[in-house]
Amino acid sequence: MSAAEGVMPTSRGAGVGSNGSAHSRPVLIDIRNLVREYSIGGQTIRALDGVSLQIHHGEFVAIMGPSGSGKSTAMNMIGCLDTPTSGDYILDGYSVAQMSEDDLADLRNQKIGFVFQSFNLLPKTSALENVELPMMYAGVPRRERRRRAEEALVRVGLGERMHNRPNELSGGQQQRVSIARALVNNPALILADEPTGALDSRTTEDILRLFEELHEQGNTIVIVTHEMEVGEHAKRIVHFRDGNVEREEWTDEKAGDAR
Amino acid sequence: MMLEILRVSWRSIRSNKMRSFLTMLGIIIGVMAVVLSSAIGVSSRDSVTSRVESLGSNILTIGPGFAQSGGINHGFGSASTLTVANATAIEKDDPDVALTAPLASDNAQVVFGANNTSAAIEGTNQNYATIKNITMAQGGFLTAADVTHSANVAVLGSQIEQTLFSGYAGSPVGQQIDIQGIPFTVIGVAATQDSTGFENPNDGIAIPVTTEQNLLTGSTTVSQILASAKSSAVMDDAQLEITSTLRVLHQLAPSAANDFQITNQATILSALSGISQTLTYLLDGISAISLLVGGIGIMNIMLVSVTERTREIGIRKAIGARKGIISTQFLLESLTLSLAGALIGLIIGGGGAIVVGQISKTGNLLSPTAVILAVVFSVAIGLIFGVYPARKAANLKPIDALRFE
């Protein structure tokens, strides 16, 4: 069994609400000098070029940048879907860089809730069962799984449509299901990859408001996006360019205006 | 957890009903073939045994040997040196022989009223019915007096009786028939006998051997002598006694080969069961190949399924499924397919075996060994051919799998 087994978020309650200084809370994501190289057709491409980045518990961060800037690779690294060529990544105290595949799977299961652009729900499977899935892999007993999945769906405003399959739901509703799935194991981090990329502007607003609510309830959220309107909802924007962090900005005032 | 994975596998099988069925078909046919072939093998062996035994027990058949003149082999049965007197001598002199019946065969045209047919005319004696286990439907069989007096009497096989007396309401016993223009009185009709597969005992006519020799063939030899041993235990002794008796009677020099041949029923039996055994092996071989092809079919479909569900695998891995869980899921799927195929094959094959058993009247033919073998073999095939696709699925990288369209 892995090191991540049974570990629950510990510092969630430290500062509920969005107004406290993020830096007063413990570090959740600690990336140091991270390098990721791919070899395509004999050529080595350096997608991440020595990135260092820290994100604290309770932060709402947007990672932005044009395509090819390395933001997707960064998101794969942060999400423990990929391992670096060199450098260190410590997620909530666990050193990810040298972990085995199975340990990474456990870590993703316990620490990270994913929200994808194309929702990535299992077809032919009800919303409820989709939300139960992470708990199934975590070994949560059936009855508790059902209860927690129902709670999570109510929390994202889908209490009425639990038994519908993904193809019977609108895009916004599907994204709510996937957010419920991301929430249900109480992860330390909610990692969203272009979560509004497949949605119209009204639904985009709804989903972003949901992320803000989750942030206010104390969840750590990282959104990877190339849309400024989406990034503006975060409290801190990390701009990527050419495989490294170009600059960071804090948007407390702007986010306030947007509401 | 295992139960959950099983449910996932089951759902995937059910969501592709047609494809799952086609995948199972190879296994279904294979298992069906295994069960059926073992049933048919057992059945044919049983029926061969029982039929050979029904011909009469403990029979030794003495036929003509290889006739040789000046080193030229004239082939089997080309000249018979057997006579009625030989038969009588064997019966009288050989302690382990119970009864003998000479057999002079001929084919002749038989007429009754407007009906006529060609029939095998067997010239024999009163012992023939006992040796061959013939029971009479009407009238009686030939008597010793009929043979001594060379009487013009005939006993009809059941099939001949039907052909010859079709349209005739009364009993054939006492009626007169013409065999090759010579009038004979019917004294009995034999009950229907099981066919041996080589000859049909029901389409012959038995007449006294003396009558046949005098009126029809004009020959003093007979084509065969049937001898029954006193028990199956003394078959070999009886064969030796007959051999020495005949050698003396035929005045063969010690260096000369036998001018006759003795066929032991046990030899026929073992030759026949040897054939049916070979047939069973052949069927078993075909079944095994069919199961193998079925297994390859399963692997093929599982590989397609893994490719098709790459994205699903990616989602499951991203959410926290370990490698083992993914490979178990796919392995269970191929196992379920092969096991379900085996069960369906068992039901169909078992039904077939019962039908074969009913038709051949050999009772229950569903051998537990065949059933267990078929199931174990197909489970093994499900495992062996499921491992590769399952490993392929488990080894997919989550980022690649998620990006897959």
XYZ file of C-alpha atoms in Angstrom, chain A residues 1-2 36 38 76 81-82 101-103 105-106 108-109 114 116 118 120-122 124-126 129-130 133-134 136-139 142 145 181, chain B residues 1 4-5 7-8 11 15-16 311-326 329 394-399 402-403 405:
68
model
C 0.000 0.000 0.000
C 1.152 3.492 -0.677
C 10.196 17.556 -18.375
C 9.944 14.560 -24.444
C 0.019 16.778 -15.824
C -0.371 11.992 -14.201
C 3.219 12.242 -15.368
C 2.685 4.049 -10.903
C 0.476 2.402 -8.308
C 1.561 4.850 -5.594
C -2.644 6.210 -8.575
C -3.272 6.134 -4.819
C -4.282 10.951 -7.222
C -7.164 9.112 -5.636
C -9.794 16.255 -11.537
C -11.513 18.038 -17.395
C -14.360 17.227 -21.984
C -14.468 12.628 -18.957
C -17.427 10.928 -17.383
C -17.952 7.219 -17.982
C -23.604 4.438 -19.939
C -23.078 5.066 -16.246
C -25.364 7.197 -14.082
C -22.163 5.968 -10.110
C -19.700 8.299 -11.823
C -16.051 5.873 -8.741
C -13.159 7.542 -6.845
C -14.740 2.714 -5.073
C -11.002 2.821 -5.734
C -10.463 4.237 -2.251
C -12.265 1.239 -0.773
C -20.980 0.827 -0.597
C -20.268 5.781 -1.007
C -16.710 13.513 -8.599
C -13.825 -4.726 -4.389
C -17.386 -4.185 -7.916
C -14.899 -4.974 -10.661
C -20.008 -5.720 -11.963
C -18.077 -3.313 -14.190
C -21.899 -4.274 -17.563
C -23.719 -3.292 -23.237
C -22.324 -5.068 -26.321
C -10.362 6.897 -22.700
C -12.355 5.053 -20.068
C -9.133 3.422 -18.876
C -7.543 6.876 -18.734
C -10.403 8.245 -16.641
C -10.271 5.310 -14.243
C -6.514 5.631 -13.839
C -6.658 9.398 -13.344
C -9.240 8.909 -10.646
C -7.047 6.426 -8.842
C -7.414 2.925 -10.270
C -4.228 0.942 -9.807
C -2.810 -1.208 -12.604
C -4.038 -4.382 -10.931
C -7.613 -3.129 -10.869
C -7.616 -2.297 -14.572
C -11.360 -5.756 -14.892
C -3.124 -1.771 -17.391
C 0.086 -0.437 -18.884
C -1.540 2.488 -20.681
C -0.206 5.814 -19.438
C -3.001 7.940 -17.976
C -2.056 11.077 -19.925
C -6.941 10.631 -21.555
C -5.764 12.386 -24.695
C -9.881 10.304 -29.149
